[in-house]
Amino acid sequence: MAKNKRPAMSPAETEVLRLVWQCQEATVQQVYDALPPTRKVAYVTVATLLRRLEEKGYLRHRVNGKAFVYTPAAKKEDVIRRTISDLVERLFGGNPVPLMQHLAQHSGMTDEDIERLKELAKKK
Amino acid sequence: MAKNKRPAMSPAETEVLRLVWQCQEATVQQVYDALPPTRKVAYVTVATLLRRLEEKGYLRHRVNGKAFVYTPAAKKEDVIRRTISDLVERLFGGNPVPLMQHLAQHSGMTDEDIERLKELAKKK
DNA sequence: TGACATATATGACAGATGTCATAGATTAGG
DNA sequence: CCTAATCTATGACATCTGTCATATATGTCA
């Protein structure tokens, strides 16, 4: 089993990667356009973030006309797993139950639902 | 409602804050000792992280003998909520369902359980 | 009270981050 | 084939991060 240690993504990079996933593949322009209006940043900034994501091994690109088309270079599932487990590690010492509880609490679940979740979690 | 925008914590800081929570209140030494063996870092480094957390408004300290005793300066619940919602924002564009699904998938839940979760999530 | 042990304060430093201005390459239209 | 429009490449720059070595302050106890 290959360890495949990619350098961690920064918050800004994470968001950009998500937008690429969303488009399946994307040019700088497409990511730029997909940015939520609450977070407008210069076109070149997006280009830089995409380039850095490629350096880190999360993306690759091919050329189409004069534009770069970026595509995922790592399995989305894996990236997500890593990101979440890092968070759980730092914030809860590795125990995912508090995270589930938190989510549960903020989505109208009953105590019973939570208990059930905890049970399930215990089973590995 | 006060916005109370504290600067975001870095990963290393997040872990240290968790250890303070764990001890309720803690000196540098206590946090240092509580570090998981996989992450041994110098005593002074811990001191620096605690100091920075205080600068950012997550901790405060009082003096006890020659030691500083750090205590939380922000509600743990709030900090956790913010941290998670930031992650959900960046990684899933603000939709918490994929996070629940992920957690579910990694704790032996059935598809039915997941459906139920999604329903619950939809209702707010 | 003086020396030792133990704390914190300083601040240094390389590398990461977030952001962009500007320069240089490329393509498409006229 | 030239020019305007559109891209990427460079690299700059202030901050933030992660980590410490050292200097300094302070409490302790023989």
mmCIF file of C-alpha atoms (C1' of nucleotides) in Angstrom:
data_model
loop_
_atom_site.group_PDB
_atom_site.id
_atom_site.type_symbol
_atom_site.label_atom_id
_atom_site.label_comp_id
_atom_site.label_asym_id
_atom_site.label_seq_id
_atom_site.Cartn_x
_atom_site.Cartn_y
_atom_site.Cartn_z
ATOM 1 C CA MET A 1 0.000 0.000 0.000
ATOM 2 C CA ALA A 2 1.547 3.221 -1.173
ATOM 3 C CA LYS A 3 1.602 5.984 1.398
ATOM 4 C CA ASN A 4 1.437 8.669 -1.268
ATOM 5 C CA LYS A 5 1.997 11.592 1.061
ATOM 6 C CA ARG A 6 0.835 14.643 -0.773
ATOM 7 C CA PRO A 7 1.537 17.920 0.994
ATOM 8 C CA ALA A 8 -1.566 19.180 2.765
ATOM 9 C CA MET A 9 -3.775 21.710 1.056
ATOM 10 C CA SER A 10 -4.306 25.161 2.447
ATOM 11 C CA PRO A 11 -7.872 26.359 2.988
ATOM 12 C CA ALA A 12 -7.896 28.470 -0.159
ATOM 13 C CA GLU A 13 -6.539 25.594 -2.180
ATOM 14 C CA THR A 14 -9.153 23.253 -0.789
ATOM 15 C CA GLU A 15 -11.930 25.442 -2.020
ATOM 16 C CA VAL A 16 -10.433 25.707 -5.477
ATOM 17 C CA LEU A 17 -10.029 21.958 -5.693
ATOM 18 C CA ARG A 18 -13.671 21.543 -4.803
ATOM 19 C CA LEU A 19 -14.641 23.811 -7.673
ATOM 20 C CA VAL A 20 -12.602 21.722 -10.070
ATOM 21 C CA TRP A 21 -14.365 18.615 -8.820
ATOM 22 C CA GLN A 22 -17.647 20.351 -9.299
ATOM 23 C CA CYS A 23 -16.858 21.022 -12.950
ATOM 24 C CA GLN A 24 -15.182 17.644 -13.377
ATOM 25 C CA GLU A 25 -12.423 19.513 -15.092
ATOM 26 C CA ALA A 26 -11.929 23.222 -15.372
ATOM 27 C CA THR A 27 -9.938 26.103 -16.759
ATOM 28 C CA VAL A 28 -8.797 28.993 -14.621
ATOM 29 C CA GLN A 29 -11.645 31.015 -16.008
ATOM 30 C CA GLN A 30 -14.230 28.421 -15.061
ATOM 31 C CA VAL A 31 -12.998 28.188 -11.516
ATOM 32 C CA TYR A 32 -12.858 31.941 -11.352
ATOM 33 C CA ASP A 33 -16.465 32.164 -12.458
ATOM 34 C CA ALA A 34 -17.517 29.443 -10.049
ATOM 35 C CA LEU A 35 -16.181 31.275 -7.014
ATOM 36 C CA PRO A 36 -18.951 32.228 -4.615
ATOM 37 C CA PRO A 37 -19.701 35.936 -4.879
ATOM 38 C CA THR A 38 -18.673 36.330 -1.255
ATOM 39 C CA ARG A 39 -15.159 35.446 -2.220
ATOM 40 C CA LYS A 40 -14.025 37.306 -5.275
ATOM 41 C CA VAL A 41 -10.347 37.196 -5.814
ATOM 42 C CA ALA A 42 -8.286 38.098 -8.884
ATOM 43 C CA TYR A 43 -8.101 35.785 -11.852
ATOM 44 C CA VAL A 44 -4.358 35.414 -11.433
ATOM 45 C CA THR A 45 -4.819 34.376 -7.853
ATOM 46 C CA VAL A 46 -6.975 31.492 -8.967
ATOM 47 C CA ALA A 47 -4.320 30.598 -11.524
ATOM 48 C CA THR A 48 -1.687 30.536 -8.803
ATOM 49 C CA LEU A 49 -3.788 28.321 -6.565
ATOM 50 C CA LEU A 50 -4.385 25.879 -9.398
ATOM 51 C CA ARG A 51 -0.693 25.797 -10.196
ATOM 52 C CA ARG A 52 0.174 25.119 -6.573
ATOM 53 C CA LEU A 53 -2.411 22.355 -6.396
ATOM 54 C CA GLU A 54 -0.734 20.779 -9.363
ATOM 55 C CA GLU A 55 2.698 21.072 -7.750
ATOM 56 C CA LYS A 56 1.292 19.327 -4.714
ATOM 57 C CA GLY A 57 -0.061 16.500 -6.797
ATOM 58 C CA TYR A 58 -3.780 17.151 -6.493
ATOM 59 C CA LEU A 59 -4.271 18.222 -10.085
ATOM 60 C CA ARG A 60 -2.739 17.807 -13.498
ATOM 61 C CA HIS A 61 -3.433 19.768 -16.633
ATOM 62 C CA ARG A 62 -3.578 19.454 -20.365
ATOM 63 C CA VAL A 63 -3.535 22.257 -22.867
ATOM 64 C CA ASN A 64 -6.566 23.188 -24.891
ATOM 65 C CA GLY A 65 -6.029 26.074 -27.252
ATOM 66 C CA LYS A 66 -4.313 28.630 -25.137
ATOM 67 C CA ALA A 67 -5.952 27.533 -21.923
ATOM 68 C CA PHE A 68 -4.955 24.954 -19.337
ATOM 69 C CA VAL A 69 -7.609 22.450 -18.472
ATOM 70 C CA TYR A 70 -7.073 21.133 -14.960
ATOM 71 C CA THR A 71 -8.250 17.677 -13.968
ATOM 72 C CA PRO A 72 -8.046 15.807 -10.662
ATOM 73 C CA ALA A 73 -4.885 13.796 -10.159
ATOM 74 C CA ALA A 74 -5.969 12.175 -6.913
ATOM 75 C CA LYS A 75 -9.105 10.338 -5.985
ATOM 76 C CA LYS A 76 -11.625 12.728 -4.539
ATOM 77 C CA GLU A 77 -12.689 10.126 -2.005
ATOM 78 C CA ASP A 78 -9.150 9.829 -0.702
ATOM 79 C CA VAL A 79 -8.611 13.532 -0.489
ATOM 80 C CA ILE A 80 -11.833 13.965 1.423
ATOM 81 C CA ARG A 81 -11.026 11.130 3.765
ATOM 82 C CA ARG A 82 -7.627 12.563 4.526
ATOM 83 C CA THR A 83 -8.964 16.048 5.068
ATOM 84 C CA ILE A 84 -11.661 14.930 7.445
ATOM 85 C CA SER A 85 -9.475 12.573 9.378
ATOM 86 C CA ASP A 86 -6.909 15.328 9.831
ATOM 87 C CA LEU A 87 -9.589 17.550 11.237
ATOM 88 C CA VAL A 88 -10.902 14.858 13.547
ATOM 89 C CA GLU A 89 -7.387 14.214 14.699
ATOM 90 C CA ARG A 90 -6.632 17.794 15.610
ATOM 91 C CA LEU A 91 -10.009 18.801 16.928
ATOM 92 C CA PHE A 92 -11.103 15.612 18.674
ATOM 93 C CA GLY A 93 -7.964 13.601 19.141
ATOM 94 C CA GLY A 94 -9.019 11.095 16.514
ATOM 95 C CA ASN A 95 -12.447 10.258 17.840
ATOM 96 C CA PRO A 96 -15.121 10.824 15.193
ATOM 97 C CA VAL A 97 -18.071 10.532 17.544
ATOM 98 C CA PRO A 98 -18.026 14.158 18.691
ATOM 99 C CA LEU A 99 -18.097 15.240 15.095
ATOM 100 C CA MET A 100 -21.147 13.109 14.415
ATOM 101 C CA GLN A 101 -22.793 14.431 17.518
ATOM 102 C CA HIS A 102 -22.096 17.937 16.442
ATOM 103 C CA LEU A 103 -23.588 17.354 13.018
ATOM 104 C CA ALA A 104 -26.517 15.595 14.531
ATOM 105 C CA GLN A 105 -27.173 18.442 16.912
ATOM 106 C CA HIS A 106 -27.277 20.834 14.036
ATOM 107 C CA SER A 107 -29.667 18.876 11.879
ATOM 108 C CA GLY A 108 -32.569 18.194 14.153
ATOM 109 C CA MET A 109 -31.780 14.632 15.107
ATOM 110 C CA THR A 110 -33.224 13.145 18.228
ATOM 111 C CA ASP A 111 -31.160 11.776 21.083
ATOM 112 C CA GLU A 112 -32.172 8.349 19.963
ATOM 113 C CA ASP A 113 -30.747 8.958 16.531
ATOM 114 C CA ILE A 114 -27.522 10.039 18.106
ATOM 115 C CA GLU A 115 -27.351 6.944 20.270
ATOM 116 C CA ARG A 116 -27.820 4.863 17.198
ATOM 117 C CA LEU A 117 -25.035 6.703 15.464
ATOM 118 C CA LYS A 118 -22.737 6.168 18.379
ATOM 119 C CA GLU A 119 -23.476 2.482 18.382
ATOM 120 C CA LEU A 120 -22.709 2.256 14.720
ATOM 121 C CA ALA A 121 -19.516 4.145 15.179
ATOM 122 C CA LYS A 122 -18.413 1.884 17.983
ATOM 123 C CA LYS A 123 -18.692 -1.100 15.679
ATOM 124 C CA LYS A 124 -15.622 0.350 13.961
ATOM 125 C CA MET B 1 -25.481 39.239 17.897
ATOM 126 C CA ALA B 2 -21.777 39.897 18.126
ATOM 127 C CA LYS B 3 -19.769 38.663 15.189
ATOM 128 C CA ASN B 4 -16.670 38.157 17.327
ATOM 129 C CA LYS B 5 -14.332 37.367 14.449
ATOM 130 C CA ARG B 6 -11.335 35.684 15.972
ATOM 131 C CA PRO B 7 -8.525 34.962 13.541
ATOM 132 C CA ALA B 8 -8.618 31.352 12.418
ATOM 133 C CA MET B 9 -6.450 28.803 14.171
ATOM 134 C CA SER B 10 -3.706 26.946 12.387
ATOM 135 C CA PRO B 11 -3.704 23.143 12.559
ATOM 136 C CA ALA B 12 -0.998 23.036 15.204
ATOM 137 C CA GLU B 13 -2.828 25.590 17.285
ATOM 138 C CA THR B 14 -6.069 23.664 16.997
ATOM 139 C CA GLU B 15 -4.494 20.604 18.484
ATOM 140 C CA VAL B 16 -3.019 22.536 21.362
ATOM 141 C CA LEU B 17 -6.353 24.165 22.095
ATOM 142 C CA ARG B 18 -7.949 20.743 22.208
ATOM 143 C CA LEU B 19 -5.440 19.647 24.819
ATOM 144 C CA VAL B 20 -6.243 22.645 26.954
ATOM 145 C CA TRP B 21 -9.928 21.780 26.725
ATOM 146 C CA GLN B 22 -9.074 18.256 27.694
ATOM 147 C CA CYS B 23 -7.370 19.435 30.870
ATOM 148 C CA GLN B 24 -10.003 22.165 31.411
ATOM 149 C CA GLU B 25 -7.097 24.463 32.062
ATOM 150 C CA ALA B 26 -3.424 23.785 31.611
ATOM 151 C CA THR B 27 0.123 24.968 31.960
ATOM 152 C CA VAL B 28 2.636 24.706 29.156
ATOM 153 C CA GLN B 29 4.058 21.656 30.845
ATOM 154 C CA GLN B 30 0.710 19.913 31.002
ATOM 155 C CA VAL B 31 -0.004 20.482 27.359
ATOM 156 C CA TYR B 32 3.495 19.389 26.543
ATOM 157 C CA ASP B 33 2.974 16.154 28.442
ATOM 158 C CA ALA B 34 -0.405 15.593 26.862
ATOM 159 C CA LEU B 35 0.956 15.703 23.331
ATOM 160 C CA PRO B 36 0.532 12.392 21.556
ATOM 161 C CA PRO B 37 3.839 10.532 21.375
ATOM 162 C CA THR B 38 3.641 10.706 17.587
ATOM 163 C CA ARG B 39 3.994 14.451 17.797
ATOM 164 C CA LYS B 40 6.751 15.460 20.126
ATOM 165 C CA VAL B 41 7.786 19.014 19.766
ATOM 166 C CA ALA B 42 9.912 21.181 22.055
ATOM 167 C CA TYR B 43 8.499 22.653 25.231
ATOM 168 C CA VAL B 44 9.113 26.180 23.945
ATOM 169 C CA THR B 45 7.162 25.416 20.812
ATOM 170 C CA VAL B 46 4.137 24.552 22.901
ATOM 171 C CA ALA B 47 4.632 27.765 24.828
ATOM 172 C CA THR B 48 4.667 29.727 21.587
ATOM 173 C CA LEU B 49 1.496 28.086 20.334
ATOM 174 C CA LEU B 50 -0.277 28.840 23.591
ATOM 175 C CA ARG B 51 0.856 32.442 23.456
ATOM 176 C CA ARG B 52 -0.383 32.788 19.890
ATOM 177 C CA LEU B 53 -3.715 31.251 20.825
ATOM 178 C CA GLU B 54 -4.046 33.872 23.505
ATOM 179 C CA GLU B 55 -3.186 36.651 21.076
ATOM 180 C CA LYS B 56 -5.922 35.349 18.810
ATOM 181 C CA GLY B 57 -8.441 35.372 21.597
ATOM 182 C CA TYR B 58 -8.931 31.668 22.127
ATOM 183 C CA LEU B 59 -7.222 31.529 25.507
ATOM 184 C CA ARG B 60 -6.380 33.700 28.436
ATOM 185 C CA HIS B 61 -4.012 33.018 31.277
ATOM 186 C CA ARG B 62 -3.468 33.675 34.914
ATOM 187 C CA VAL B 63 -0.259 33.300 36.839
ATOM 188 C CA ASN B 64 0.232 30.553 39.353
ATOM 189 C CA GLY B 65 3.616 30.584 41.011
ATOM 190 C CA LYS B 66 5.998 30.941 38.154
ATOM 191 C CA ALA B 67 3.757 29.173 35.687
ATOM 192 C CA PHE B 68 1.032 30.440 33.384
ATOM 193 C CA VAL B 69 -2.239 28.615 33.614
ATOM 194 C CA TYR B 70 -4.142 28.891 30.356
ATOM 195 C CA THR B 71 -7.910 28.728 30.284
ATOM 196 C CA PRO B 72 -10.368 28.895 27.389
ATOM 197 C CA ALA B 73 -11.490 32.383 26.479
ATOM 198 C CA ALA B 74 -14.071 31.289 23.943
ATOM 199 C CA LYS B 75 -16.871 28.784 24.159
ATOM 200 C CA LYS B 76 -15.665 25.414 22.997
ATOM 201 C CA GLU B 77 -18.980 24.791 21.295
ATOM 202 C CA ASP B 78 -18.613 27.931 19.243
ATOM 203 C CA VAL B 79 -15.065 27.223 18.250
ATOM 204 C CA ILE B 80 -15.999 23.736 17.149
ATOM 205 C CA ARG B 81 -18.979 24.966 15.214
ATOM 206 C CA ARG B 82 -16.903 27.541 13.411
ATOM 207 C CA THR B 83 -14.151 25.080 12.620
ATOM 208 C CA ILE B 84 -16.502 22.502 11.205
ATOM 209 C CA SER B 85 -18.560 24.961 9.260
ATOM 210 C CA ASP B 86 -15.417 26.395 7.720
ATOM 211 C CA LEU B 87 -14.402 22.932 6.620
ATOM 212 C CA VAL B 88 -17.825 22.161 5.222
ATOM 213 C CA GLU B 89 -17.755 25.448 3.395
ATOM 214 C CA ARG B 90 -14.439 24.848 1.716
ATOM 215 C CA LEU B 91 -14.739 21.146 1.084
ATOM 216 C CA PHE B 92 -18.420 20.829 0.264
ATOM 217 C CA GLY B 93 -19.551 24.327 -0.585
ATOM 218 C CA GLY B 94 -21.532 24.583 2.626
ATOM 219 C CA ASN B 95 -23.587 21.416 2.312
ATOM 220 C CA PRO B 96 -23.120 19.196 5.382
ATOM 221 C CA VAL B 97 -24.760 16.127 3.886
ATOM 222 C CA PRO B 98 -21.657 14.821 2.128
ATOM 223 C CA LEU B 99 -19.788 15.031 5.402
ATOM 224 C CA MET B 100 -22.437 12.968 7.145
ATOM 225 C CA GLN B 101 -22.387 10.485 4.328
ATOM 226 C CA HIS B 102 -18.668 10.215 4.577
ATOM 227 C CA LEU B 103 -18.782 9.610 8.298
ATOM 228 C CA ALA B 104 -21.571 7.145 7.850
ATOM 229 C CA GLN B 105 -19.689 5.254 5.189
ATOM 230 C CA HIS B 106 -16.770 4.876 7.531
ATOM 231 C CA SER B 107 -18.703 3.582 10.471
ATOM 232 C CA GLY B 108 -20.651 0.679 9.061
ATOM 233 C CA MET B 109 -23.969 2.346 8.479
ATOM 234 C CA THR B 110 -26.442 0.907 6.015
ATOM 235 C CA ASP B 111 -27.796 2.800 3.050
ATOM 236 C CA GLU B 112 -31.034 3.072 4.906
ATOM 237 C CA ASP B 113 -29.320 4.785 7.804
ATOM 238 C CA ILE B 114 -27.809 7.228 5.411
ATOM 239 C CA GLU B 115 -31.138 7.981 3.811
ATOM 240 C CA ARG B 116 -32.521 8.689 7.212
ATOM 241 C CA LEU B 117 -29.674 11.007 7.958
ATOM 242 C CA LYS B 118 -30.209 12.872 4.747
ATOM 243 C CA GLU B 119 -33.876 13.292 5.533
ATOM 244 C CA LEU B 120 -33.062 14.672 8.930
ATOM 245 C CA ALA B 121 -30.538 17.023 7.468
ATOM 246 C CA LYS B 122 -32.990 18.300 4.919
ATOM 247 C CA LYS B 123 -35.421 19.289 7.660
ATOM 248 C CA LYS B 124 -33.032 22.134 8.541
ATOM 249 C "C1'" DT C 1 20.776 34.268 50.311
ATOM 250 C "C1'" DG C 2 22.590 32.198 46.531
ATOM 251 C "C1'" DA C 3 22.554 28.751 43.071
ATOM 252 C "C1'" DC C 4 19.706 25.704 40.658
ATOM 253 C "C1'" DA C 5 15.713 24.449 38.362
ATOM 254 C "C1'" DT C 6 11.988 25.880 35.878
ATOM 255 C "C1'" DA C 7 9.157 29.503 33.472
ATOM 256 C "C1'" DT C 8 8.317 32.804 30.116
ATOM 257 C "C1'" DA C 9 10.012 36.365 26.636
ATOM 258 C "C1'" DT C 10 12.516 37.451 22.449
ATOM 259 C "C1'" DG C 11 13.130 36.933 18.257
ATOM 260 C "C1'" DA C 12 14.955 34.354 14.603
ATOM 261 C "C1'" DC C 13 14.237 31.665 10.431
ATOM 262 C "C1'" DA C 14 12.785 28.856 6.695
ATOM 263 C "C1'" DG C 15 8.824 27.646 4.414
ATOM 264 C "C1'" DA C 16 3.753 28.126 3.455
ATOM 265 C "C1'" DT C 17 -0.112 31.195 2.249
ATOM 266 C "C1'" DG C 18 -2.915 34.550 0.116
ATOM 267 C "C1'" DT C 19 -2.821 37.963 -3.243
ATOM 268 C "C1'" DC C 20 -1.584 40.263 -7.027
ATOM 269 C "C1'" DA C 21 1.102 43.301 -10.790
ATOM 270 C "C1'" DT C 22 3.458 42.730 -14.692
ATOM 271 C "C1'" DA C 23 5.770 40.481 -18.356
ATOM 272 C "C1'" DG C 24 5.698 37.276 -21.916
ATOM 273 C "C1'" DA C 25 3.252 33.725 -24.861
ATOM 274 C "C1'" DT C 26 -0.540 32.408 -27.878
ATOM 275 C "C1'" DT C 27 -4.638 32.619 -30.468
ATOM 276 C "C1'" DA C 28 -8.289 34.436 -33.158
ATOM 277 C "C1'" DG C 29 -10.190 38.186 -36.117
ATOM 278 C "C1'" DG C 30 -9.788 41.421 -39.421
ATOM 279 C "C1'" DC D 1 0.309 38.844 -40.744
ATOM 280 C "C1'" DC D 2 -0.683 42.206 -37.191
ATOM 281 C "C1'" DT D 3 -3.107 43.532 -33.277
ATOM 282 C "C1'" DA D 4 -6.134 43.048 -29.602
ATOM 283 C "C1'" DA D 5 -7.705 39.893 -26.395
ATOM 284 C "C1'" DT D 6 -6.701 36.239 -23.467
ATOM 285 C "C1'" DC D 7 -3.573 33.083 -21.077
ATOM 286 C "C1'" DT D 8 0.156 31.498 -18.301
ATOM 287 C "C1'" DA D 9 4.746 32.466 -16.038
ATOM 288 C "C1'" DT D 10 7.487 35.136 -12.852
ATOM 289 C "C1'" DG D 11 8.217 36.662 -8.955
ATOM 290 C "C1'" DA D 12 7.184 39.901 -5.393
ATOM 291 C "C1'" DC D 13 5.541 40.751 -0.778
ATOM 292 C "C1'" DA D 14 3.370 40.921 3.619
ATOM 293 C "C1'" DT D 15 1.656 37.451 6.809
ATOM 294 C "C1'" DC D 16 1.235 33.384 8.974
ATOM 295 C "C1'" DT D 17 3.196 28.864 10.528
ATOM 296 C "C1'" DG D 18 5.955 25.639 12.777
ATOM 297 C "C1'" DT D 19 9.968 25.238 15.397
ATOM 298 C "C1'" DC D 20 13.486 26.470 18.258
ATOM 299 C "C1'" DA D 21 17.885 28.560 20.607
ATOM 300 C "C1'" DT D 22 18.801 31.818 23.873
ATOM 301 C "C1'" DA D 23 18.147 35.235 27.148
ATOM 302 C "C1'" DT D 24 15.863 36.543 31.141
ATOM 303 C "C1'" DA D 25 12.883 36.231 35.114
ATOM 304 C "C1'" DT D 26 11.353 33.835 39.148
ATOM 305 C "C1'" DG D 27 10.449 30.565 42.589
ATOM 306 C "C1'" DT D 28 12.667 27.017 45.724
ATOM 307 C "C1'" DC D 29 15.396 25.016 49.074
ATOM 308 C "C1'" DA D 30 19.730 23.901 51.207
#
